[in-house]
Coordinates of C-alpha atoms in Angstrom, one line a residue:
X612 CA 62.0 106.5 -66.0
X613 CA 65.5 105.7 -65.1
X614 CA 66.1 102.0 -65.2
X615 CA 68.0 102.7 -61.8
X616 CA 64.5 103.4 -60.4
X617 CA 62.4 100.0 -61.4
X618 CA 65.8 98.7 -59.6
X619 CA 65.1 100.5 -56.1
X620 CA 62.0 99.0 -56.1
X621 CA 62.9 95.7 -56.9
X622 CA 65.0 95.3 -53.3
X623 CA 63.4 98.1 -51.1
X624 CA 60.7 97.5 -48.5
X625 CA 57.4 99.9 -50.5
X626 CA 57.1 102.3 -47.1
X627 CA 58.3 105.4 -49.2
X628 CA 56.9 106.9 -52.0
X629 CA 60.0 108.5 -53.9
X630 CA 59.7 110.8 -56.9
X631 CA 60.4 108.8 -60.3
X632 CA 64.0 110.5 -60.5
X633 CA 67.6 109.2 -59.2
X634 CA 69.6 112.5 -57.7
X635 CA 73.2 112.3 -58.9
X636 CA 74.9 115.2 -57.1
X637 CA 74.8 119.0 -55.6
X638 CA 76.2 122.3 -55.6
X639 CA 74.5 125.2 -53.3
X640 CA 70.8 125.0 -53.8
X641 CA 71.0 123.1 -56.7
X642 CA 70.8 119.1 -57.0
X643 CA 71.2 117.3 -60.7
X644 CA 69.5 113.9 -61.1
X645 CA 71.0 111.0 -63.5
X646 CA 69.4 112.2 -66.7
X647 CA 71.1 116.0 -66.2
X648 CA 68.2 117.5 -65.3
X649 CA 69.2 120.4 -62.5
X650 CA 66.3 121.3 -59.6
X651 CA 66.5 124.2 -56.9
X652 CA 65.9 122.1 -54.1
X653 CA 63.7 123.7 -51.7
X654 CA 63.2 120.5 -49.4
X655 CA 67.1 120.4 -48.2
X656 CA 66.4 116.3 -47.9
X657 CA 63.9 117.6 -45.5
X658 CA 65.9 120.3 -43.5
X659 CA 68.8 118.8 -43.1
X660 CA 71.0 120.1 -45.8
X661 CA 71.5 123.5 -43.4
X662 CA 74.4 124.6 -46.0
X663 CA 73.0 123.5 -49.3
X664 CA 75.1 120.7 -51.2
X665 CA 79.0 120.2 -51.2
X666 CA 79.6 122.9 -49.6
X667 CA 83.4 123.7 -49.7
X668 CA 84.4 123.7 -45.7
X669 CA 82.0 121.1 -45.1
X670 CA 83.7 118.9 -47.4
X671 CA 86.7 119.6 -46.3
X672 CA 86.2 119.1 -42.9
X673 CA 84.6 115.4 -43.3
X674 CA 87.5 114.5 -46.2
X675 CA 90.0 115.6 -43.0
X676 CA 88.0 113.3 -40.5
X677 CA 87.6 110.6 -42.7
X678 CA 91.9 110.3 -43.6
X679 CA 92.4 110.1 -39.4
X680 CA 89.4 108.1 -37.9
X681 CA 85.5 107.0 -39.0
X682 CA 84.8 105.5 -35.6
X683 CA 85.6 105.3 -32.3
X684 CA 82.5 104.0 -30.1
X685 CA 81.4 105.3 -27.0
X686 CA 84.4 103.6 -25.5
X687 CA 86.6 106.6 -26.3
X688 CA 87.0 110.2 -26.2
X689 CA 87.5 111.5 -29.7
X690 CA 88.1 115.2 -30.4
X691 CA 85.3 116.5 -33.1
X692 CA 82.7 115.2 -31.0
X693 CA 83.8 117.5 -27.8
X694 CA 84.3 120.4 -29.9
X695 CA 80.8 120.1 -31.0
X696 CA 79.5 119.6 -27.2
X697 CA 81.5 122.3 -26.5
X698 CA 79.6 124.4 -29.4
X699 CA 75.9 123.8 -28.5
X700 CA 76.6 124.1 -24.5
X701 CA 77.8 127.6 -25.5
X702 CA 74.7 128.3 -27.3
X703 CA 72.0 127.0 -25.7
X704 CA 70.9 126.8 -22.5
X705 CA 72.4 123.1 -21.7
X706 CA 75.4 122.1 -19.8
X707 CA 75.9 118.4 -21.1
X708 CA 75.0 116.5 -24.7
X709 CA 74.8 113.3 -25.7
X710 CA 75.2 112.1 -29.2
X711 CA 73.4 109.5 -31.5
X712 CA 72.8 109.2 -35.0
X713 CA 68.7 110.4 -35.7
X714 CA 66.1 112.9 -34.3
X715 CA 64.0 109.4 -33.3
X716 CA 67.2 108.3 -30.9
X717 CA 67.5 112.2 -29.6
X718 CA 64.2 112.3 -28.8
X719 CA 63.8 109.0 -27.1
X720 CA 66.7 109.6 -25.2
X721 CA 64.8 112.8 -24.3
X722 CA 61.9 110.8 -23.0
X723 CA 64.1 108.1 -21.2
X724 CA 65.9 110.6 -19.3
X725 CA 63.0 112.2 -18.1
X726 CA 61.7 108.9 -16.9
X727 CA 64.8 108.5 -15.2
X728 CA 65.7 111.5 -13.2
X729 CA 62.1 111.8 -12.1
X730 CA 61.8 107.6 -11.4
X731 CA 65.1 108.7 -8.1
X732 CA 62.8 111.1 -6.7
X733 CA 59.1 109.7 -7.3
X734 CA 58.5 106.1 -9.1
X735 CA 54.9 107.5 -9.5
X736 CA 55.8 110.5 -11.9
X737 CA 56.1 108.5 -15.5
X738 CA 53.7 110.1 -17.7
X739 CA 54.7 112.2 -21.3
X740 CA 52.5 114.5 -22.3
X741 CA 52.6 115.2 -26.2
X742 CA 50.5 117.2 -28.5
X743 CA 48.3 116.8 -31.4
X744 CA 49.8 117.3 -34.5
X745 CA 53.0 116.3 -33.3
X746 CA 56.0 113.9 -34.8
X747 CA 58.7 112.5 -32.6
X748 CA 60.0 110.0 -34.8
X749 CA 59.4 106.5 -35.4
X750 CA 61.0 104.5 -32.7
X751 CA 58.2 103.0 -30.5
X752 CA 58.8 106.0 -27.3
X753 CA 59.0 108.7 -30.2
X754 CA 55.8 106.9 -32.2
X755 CA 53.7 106.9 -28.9
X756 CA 54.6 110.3 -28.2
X757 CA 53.8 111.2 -31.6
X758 CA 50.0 112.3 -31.3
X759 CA 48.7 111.7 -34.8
X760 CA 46.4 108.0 -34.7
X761 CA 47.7 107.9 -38.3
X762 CA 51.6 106.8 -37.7
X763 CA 49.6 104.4 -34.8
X764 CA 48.4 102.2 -37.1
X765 CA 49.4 98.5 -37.1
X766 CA 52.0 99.1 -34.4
X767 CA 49.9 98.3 -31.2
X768 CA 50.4 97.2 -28.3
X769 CA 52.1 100.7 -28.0
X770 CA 54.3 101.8 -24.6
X771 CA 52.3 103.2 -21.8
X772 CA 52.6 106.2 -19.8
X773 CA 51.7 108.8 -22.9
X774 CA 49.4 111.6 -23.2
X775 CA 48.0 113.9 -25.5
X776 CA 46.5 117.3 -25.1
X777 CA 45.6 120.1 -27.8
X778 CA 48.0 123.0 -28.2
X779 CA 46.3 126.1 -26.6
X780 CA 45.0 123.4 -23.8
X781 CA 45.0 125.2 -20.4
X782 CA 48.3 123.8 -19.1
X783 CA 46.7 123.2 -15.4
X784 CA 44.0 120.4 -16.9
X785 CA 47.4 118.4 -18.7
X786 CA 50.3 118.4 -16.1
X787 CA 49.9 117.6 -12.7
X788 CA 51.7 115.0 -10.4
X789 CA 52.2 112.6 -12.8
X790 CA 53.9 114.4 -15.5
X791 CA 57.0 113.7 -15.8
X792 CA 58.0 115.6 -18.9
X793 CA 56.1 117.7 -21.5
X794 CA 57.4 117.4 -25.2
X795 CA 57.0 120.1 -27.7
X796 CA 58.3 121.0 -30.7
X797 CA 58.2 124.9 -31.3
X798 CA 57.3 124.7 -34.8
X799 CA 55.2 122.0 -35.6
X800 CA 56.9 120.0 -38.5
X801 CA 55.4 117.5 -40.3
X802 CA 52.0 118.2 -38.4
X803 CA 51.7 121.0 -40.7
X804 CA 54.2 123.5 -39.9
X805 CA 52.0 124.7 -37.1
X806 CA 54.1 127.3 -34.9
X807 CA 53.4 127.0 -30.8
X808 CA 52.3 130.7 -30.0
X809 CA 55.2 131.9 -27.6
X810 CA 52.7 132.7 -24.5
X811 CA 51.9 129.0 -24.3
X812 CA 55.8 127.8 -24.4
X813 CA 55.6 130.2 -21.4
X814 CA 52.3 129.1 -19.6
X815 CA 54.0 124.7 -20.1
X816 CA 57.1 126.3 -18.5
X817 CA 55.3 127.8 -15.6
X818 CA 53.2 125.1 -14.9
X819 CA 55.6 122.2 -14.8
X820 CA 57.9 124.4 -12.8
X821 CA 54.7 124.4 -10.6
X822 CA 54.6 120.5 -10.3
X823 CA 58.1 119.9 -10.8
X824 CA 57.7 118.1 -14.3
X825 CA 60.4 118.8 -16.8
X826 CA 59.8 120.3 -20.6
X827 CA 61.8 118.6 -23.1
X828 CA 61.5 120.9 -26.6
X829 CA 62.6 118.9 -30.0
X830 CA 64.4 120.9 -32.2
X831 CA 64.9 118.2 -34.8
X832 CA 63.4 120.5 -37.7
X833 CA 63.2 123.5 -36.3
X834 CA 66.7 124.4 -34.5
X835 CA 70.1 125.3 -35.9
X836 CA 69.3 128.8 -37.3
X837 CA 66.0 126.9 -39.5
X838 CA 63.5 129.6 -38.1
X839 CA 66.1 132.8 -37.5
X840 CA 66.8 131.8 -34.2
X841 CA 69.8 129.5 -33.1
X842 CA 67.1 127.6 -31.6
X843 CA 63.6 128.1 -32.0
X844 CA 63.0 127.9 -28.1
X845 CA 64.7 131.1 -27.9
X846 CA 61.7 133.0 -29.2
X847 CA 59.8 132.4 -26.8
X848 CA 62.6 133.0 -23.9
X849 CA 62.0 130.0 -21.6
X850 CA 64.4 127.3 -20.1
X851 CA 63.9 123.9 -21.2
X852 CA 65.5 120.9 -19.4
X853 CA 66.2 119.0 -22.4
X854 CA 66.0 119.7 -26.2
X855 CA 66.3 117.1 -29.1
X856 CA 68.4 117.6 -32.3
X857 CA 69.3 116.4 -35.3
X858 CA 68.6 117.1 -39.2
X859 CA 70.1 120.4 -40.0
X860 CA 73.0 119.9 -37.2
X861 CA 74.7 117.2 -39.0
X862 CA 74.5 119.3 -42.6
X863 CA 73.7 115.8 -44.1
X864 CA 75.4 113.5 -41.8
X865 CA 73.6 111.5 -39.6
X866 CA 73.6 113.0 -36.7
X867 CA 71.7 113.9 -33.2
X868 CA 71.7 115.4 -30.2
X869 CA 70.3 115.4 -26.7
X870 CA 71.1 118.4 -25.0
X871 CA 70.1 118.8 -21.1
X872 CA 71.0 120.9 -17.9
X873 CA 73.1 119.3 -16.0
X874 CA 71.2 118.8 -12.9
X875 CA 68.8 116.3 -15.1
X876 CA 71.7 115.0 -17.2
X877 CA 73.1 113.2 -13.6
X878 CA 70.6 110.6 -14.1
X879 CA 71.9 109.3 -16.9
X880 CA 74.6 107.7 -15.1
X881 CA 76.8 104.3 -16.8
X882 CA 75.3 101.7 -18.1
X883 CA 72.0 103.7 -18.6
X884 CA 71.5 104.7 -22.5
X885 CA 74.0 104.5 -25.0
X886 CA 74.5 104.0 -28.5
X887 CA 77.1 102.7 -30.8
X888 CA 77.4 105.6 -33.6
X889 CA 76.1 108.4 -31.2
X890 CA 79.5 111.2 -31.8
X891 CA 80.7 110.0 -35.0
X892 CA 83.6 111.6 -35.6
X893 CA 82.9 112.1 -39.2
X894 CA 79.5 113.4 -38.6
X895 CA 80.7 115.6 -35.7
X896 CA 83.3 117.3 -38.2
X897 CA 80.7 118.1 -40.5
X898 CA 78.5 119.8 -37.7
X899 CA 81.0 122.0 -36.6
X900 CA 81.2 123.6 -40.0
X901 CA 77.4 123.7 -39.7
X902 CA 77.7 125.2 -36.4
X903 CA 80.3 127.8 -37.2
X904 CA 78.2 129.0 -40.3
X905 CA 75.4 129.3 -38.7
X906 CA 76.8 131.9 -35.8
X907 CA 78.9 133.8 -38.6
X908 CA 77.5 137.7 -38.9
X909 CA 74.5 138.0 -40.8
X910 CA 73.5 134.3 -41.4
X911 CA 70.4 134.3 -39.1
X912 CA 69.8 137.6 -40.4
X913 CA 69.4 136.3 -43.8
X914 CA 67.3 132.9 -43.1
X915 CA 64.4 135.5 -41.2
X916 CA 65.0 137.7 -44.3
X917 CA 63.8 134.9 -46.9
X918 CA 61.4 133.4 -44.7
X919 CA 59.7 136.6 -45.0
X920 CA 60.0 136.8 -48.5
X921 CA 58.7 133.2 -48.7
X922 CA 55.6 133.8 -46.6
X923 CA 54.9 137.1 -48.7
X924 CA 55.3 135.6 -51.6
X925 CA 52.7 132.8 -51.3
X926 CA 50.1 135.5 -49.3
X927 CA 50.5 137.1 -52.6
X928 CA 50.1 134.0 -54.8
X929 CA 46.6 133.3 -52.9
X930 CA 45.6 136.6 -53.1
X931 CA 45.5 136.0 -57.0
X932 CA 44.8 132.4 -56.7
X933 CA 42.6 132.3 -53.9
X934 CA 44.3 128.5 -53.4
X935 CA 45.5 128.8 -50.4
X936 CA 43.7 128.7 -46.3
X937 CA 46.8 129.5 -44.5
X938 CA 50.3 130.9 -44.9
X939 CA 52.6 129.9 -41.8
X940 CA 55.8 130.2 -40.3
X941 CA 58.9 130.8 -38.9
X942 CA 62.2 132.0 -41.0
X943 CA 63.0 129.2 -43.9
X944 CA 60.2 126.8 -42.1
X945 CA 57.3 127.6 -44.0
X946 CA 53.7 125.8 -44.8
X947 CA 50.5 126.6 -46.7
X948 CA 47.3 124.8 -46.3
X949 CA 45.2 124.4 -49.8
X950 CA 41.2 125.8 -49.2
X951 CA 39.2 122.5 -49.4
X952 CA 36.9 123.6 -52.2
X953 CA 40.2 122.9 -54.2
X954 CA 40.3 119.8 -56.8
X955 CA 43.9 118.8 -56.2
X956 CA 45.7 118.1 -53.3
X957 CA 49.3 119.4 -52.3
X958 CA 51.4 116.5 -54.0
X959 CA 49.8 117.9 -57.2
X960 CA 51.8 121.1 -56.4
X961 CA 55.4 119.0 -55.9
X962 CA 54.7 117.4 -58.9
X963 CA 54.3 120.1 -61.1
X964 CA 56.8 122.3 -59.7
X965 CA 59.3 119.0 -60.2
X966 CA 58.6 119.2 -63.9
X967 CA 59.7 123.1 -64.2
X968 CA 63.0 122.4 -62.4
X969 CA 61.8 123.1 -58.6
X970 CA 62.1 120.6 -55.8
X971 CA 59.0 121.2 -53.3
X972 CA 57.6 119.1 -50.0
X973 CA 54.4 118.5 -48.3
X974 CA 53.6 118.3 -44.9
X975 CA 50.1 116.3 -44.7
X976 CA 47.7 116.1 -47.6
X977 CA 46.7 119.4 -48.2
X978 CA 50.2 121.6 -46.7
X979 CA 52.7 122.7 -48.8
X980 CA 55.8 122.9 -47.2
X981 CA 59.0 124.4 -47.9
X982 CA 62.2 123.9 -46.0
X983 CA 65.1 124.9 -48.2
X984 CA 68.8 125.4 -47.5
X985 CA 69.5 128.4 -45.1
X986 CA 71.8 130.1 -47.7
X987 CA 69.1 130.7 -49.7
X988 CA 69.4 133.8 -51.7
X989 CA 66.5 136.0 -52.6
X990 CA 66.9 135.4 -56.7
X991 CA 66.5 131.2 -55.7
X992 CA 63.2 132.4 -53.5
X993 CA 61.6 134.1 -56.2
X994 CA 62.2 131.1 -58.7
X995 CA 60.5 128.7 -56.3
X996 CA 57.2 131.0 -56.1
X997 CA 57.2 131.3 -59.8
X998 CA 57.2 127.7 -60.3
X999 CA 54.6 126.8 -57.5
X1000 CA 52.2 130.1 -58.9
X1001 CA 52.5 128.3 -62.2
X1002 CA 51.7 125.3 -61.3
X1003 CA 48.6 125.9 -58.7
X1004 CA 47.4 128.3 -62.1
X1005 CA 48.0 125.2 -64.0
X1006 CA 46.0 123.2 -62.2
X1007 CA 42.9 125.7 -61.3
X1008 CA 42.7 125.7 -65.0
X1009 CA 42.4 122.0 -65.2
X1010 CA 40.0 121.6 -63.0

């Protein structure tokens, strides 16, 4: 083990659980730990590194940022960060952004807006409504909205004003006059990489236009070109009134986003939200790189491409291995539940596909998850199914 590792653990609080390896550096889909080893990296520090590692412009942009100005504050305008409000008003359906630092800040601003603009018309209308399966961060408002008891734990009293309802729930027993906003992530992340079908985007959308409650999407995983789209909302063709970014926008830079129409956006007035880092220069000039790449001809193109070869390639695996209950997702999103009758659970995958050079992810105990770079390249998806069908064969065998 690298001494550098029995260090980390001297001085850090024990809440993660990091692989026994220090990474050193990157180049495309490829990360090199201390001790020279190289690993296809097919968790993109989970989906954030959009363009892989040290990418060239990407680079270069945040060198250029860093020689003029780090930090500004909220106090004044600096140009990367209206450039980059510029570029996600012109591709989404939003008219204003604000900027913090995480996809917990974006989506708590989410849910604080929503409070807000519906607290000036009725003081009554307060309540979130959230799914099962759901994450939303770890900030109390993002933990409450979270529906999984498991993240609950030890944190209580939590904030009021939260409920939960199952995805597929008709949408007329869950909103009514004291819904205020409905959160929902298109793609399920770290619930288990759980697509929303597109018909019930569209029956949330109707019925809060019904009662006049407001549908907040969070993009944090899933938007960006991650699932083929610019944003995954845009599957589905509805209109949200706010949507949550971060991850993959900042191409490694802390970074996130609240992007609203700007009817709602009014409510956020002076005074009522802010945050010190939110439009980093620095971390806007990386996103614009991020942003650029991502519209270029054929990029999209090529993440739904992969994704397909992804989610064929482990259908194929199971039909040989007969290891897997579920293949899911959208573009370079992609999950797998293990069957139950299995003796090994899905960190027994990452952990063998770590030790034949492949960098994997879980999402919950028994879901496999893969979220790699979106300049993927078909030769890289191939090398990741090889190491994860060796490994699951590996490990039938052993059991």
């Amino acid at each position: 083990m690298d001494p550098l590792v029995a260090r980390g653990q001297a001085v850090m609080t024990p809440n993660y659980r990091p692989a026994p390896i220090v990474l050193d550096h990157g180049q495309g889909v490829w990360v090199w730990d201390t001790e020279g080893r190289r690993y296809l990296d097919m968790v993109s520090g989970i989906a954030v590194s959009a363009l892989g590692h040290n990418h060239p412009d990407l680079v270069a942009s945040v060198s250029r940022q860093a020689g003029r100005l780090l930090h500004t504050s909220n106090l004044y305008w600096n140009q990367a960060s209206i450039e980059l409000a510029e570029a996600l008003v012109e591709t989404s359906f939003g008219d204003k952004v604000f900027f913090c630092s995480s996809g917990a800040e974006a989506n708590e601003a989410c849910i604080k807006l929503a409070r807000r603009f519906q607290w000036q018309r009725d003081p009554r209308r307060n309540q979130i409504l959230s799914f099962r399966n759901s994450f939303h961060g770890r900030t109390m408002g993002a933990l409450t909205a979270t529906a999984q008891p498991k993240y609950h734990e030890g944190f209580g009293p939590l904030p009021e004003g939260f409920v939960y309802g199952e995805v597929g729930q008709d949408p007329s027993e869950l909103i009514g006059s004291a819904t205020a906003a409905v959160i929902v992530e298109p793609v399920q992340g770290e619930g288990g990489v759980r697509p929303v079908p597109v018909s019930y985007l569209q029956a949330l959308r109707a019925r809060c236009d019904e009662v006049g409650a407001l549908v907040i999407v969070d993009e944090v995983q899933a938007g960006v070109g991650r699932t083929g789209d610019m944003y995954a909302y845009m599957a589905s063709e509805i209109r949200p009134d706010l949507m949550a970014l971060a991850k993959g926008v900042g191409g490694g830079l802390p970074l996130g986003a609240l992007v609203a129409r700007s009817e709602v956006a009014e409510a956020l007035q002076p005074g009522t939200h802010g945050t010190t880092y939110g439009g980093s220069p620095i971390a806007c000039a990386g996103a614009l790189v991020v942003m650029e790449a991502v519209r270029s001809p054929g990029f999209l193109e090529n993440v739904k491409a992969r994704g397909e070869e992804l989610l064929a390639g482990l259908r194929a695996i199971d039909a040989r291995r007969h290891c897997f209950s579920e293949v899911r997702g959208r573009g370079l999103m992609v999950g797998a539940d293990l069957r139950p009758r299995l003796g090994f659970d899905a960190k027994a995958i990452v952990d063998g596909a770590r030790g034949q050079g492949v960098l994997v992810h879980v999402a919950g105990p028994r879901t496999l998850r893969m979220v790699p770079p979106l300049v993927i390249e078909s030769d890289h998806v191939e090398q990741a199914l090889g190491a994860v069908d060796a490994c699951i064969g590996a490990l039938l065998q052993a059991g």
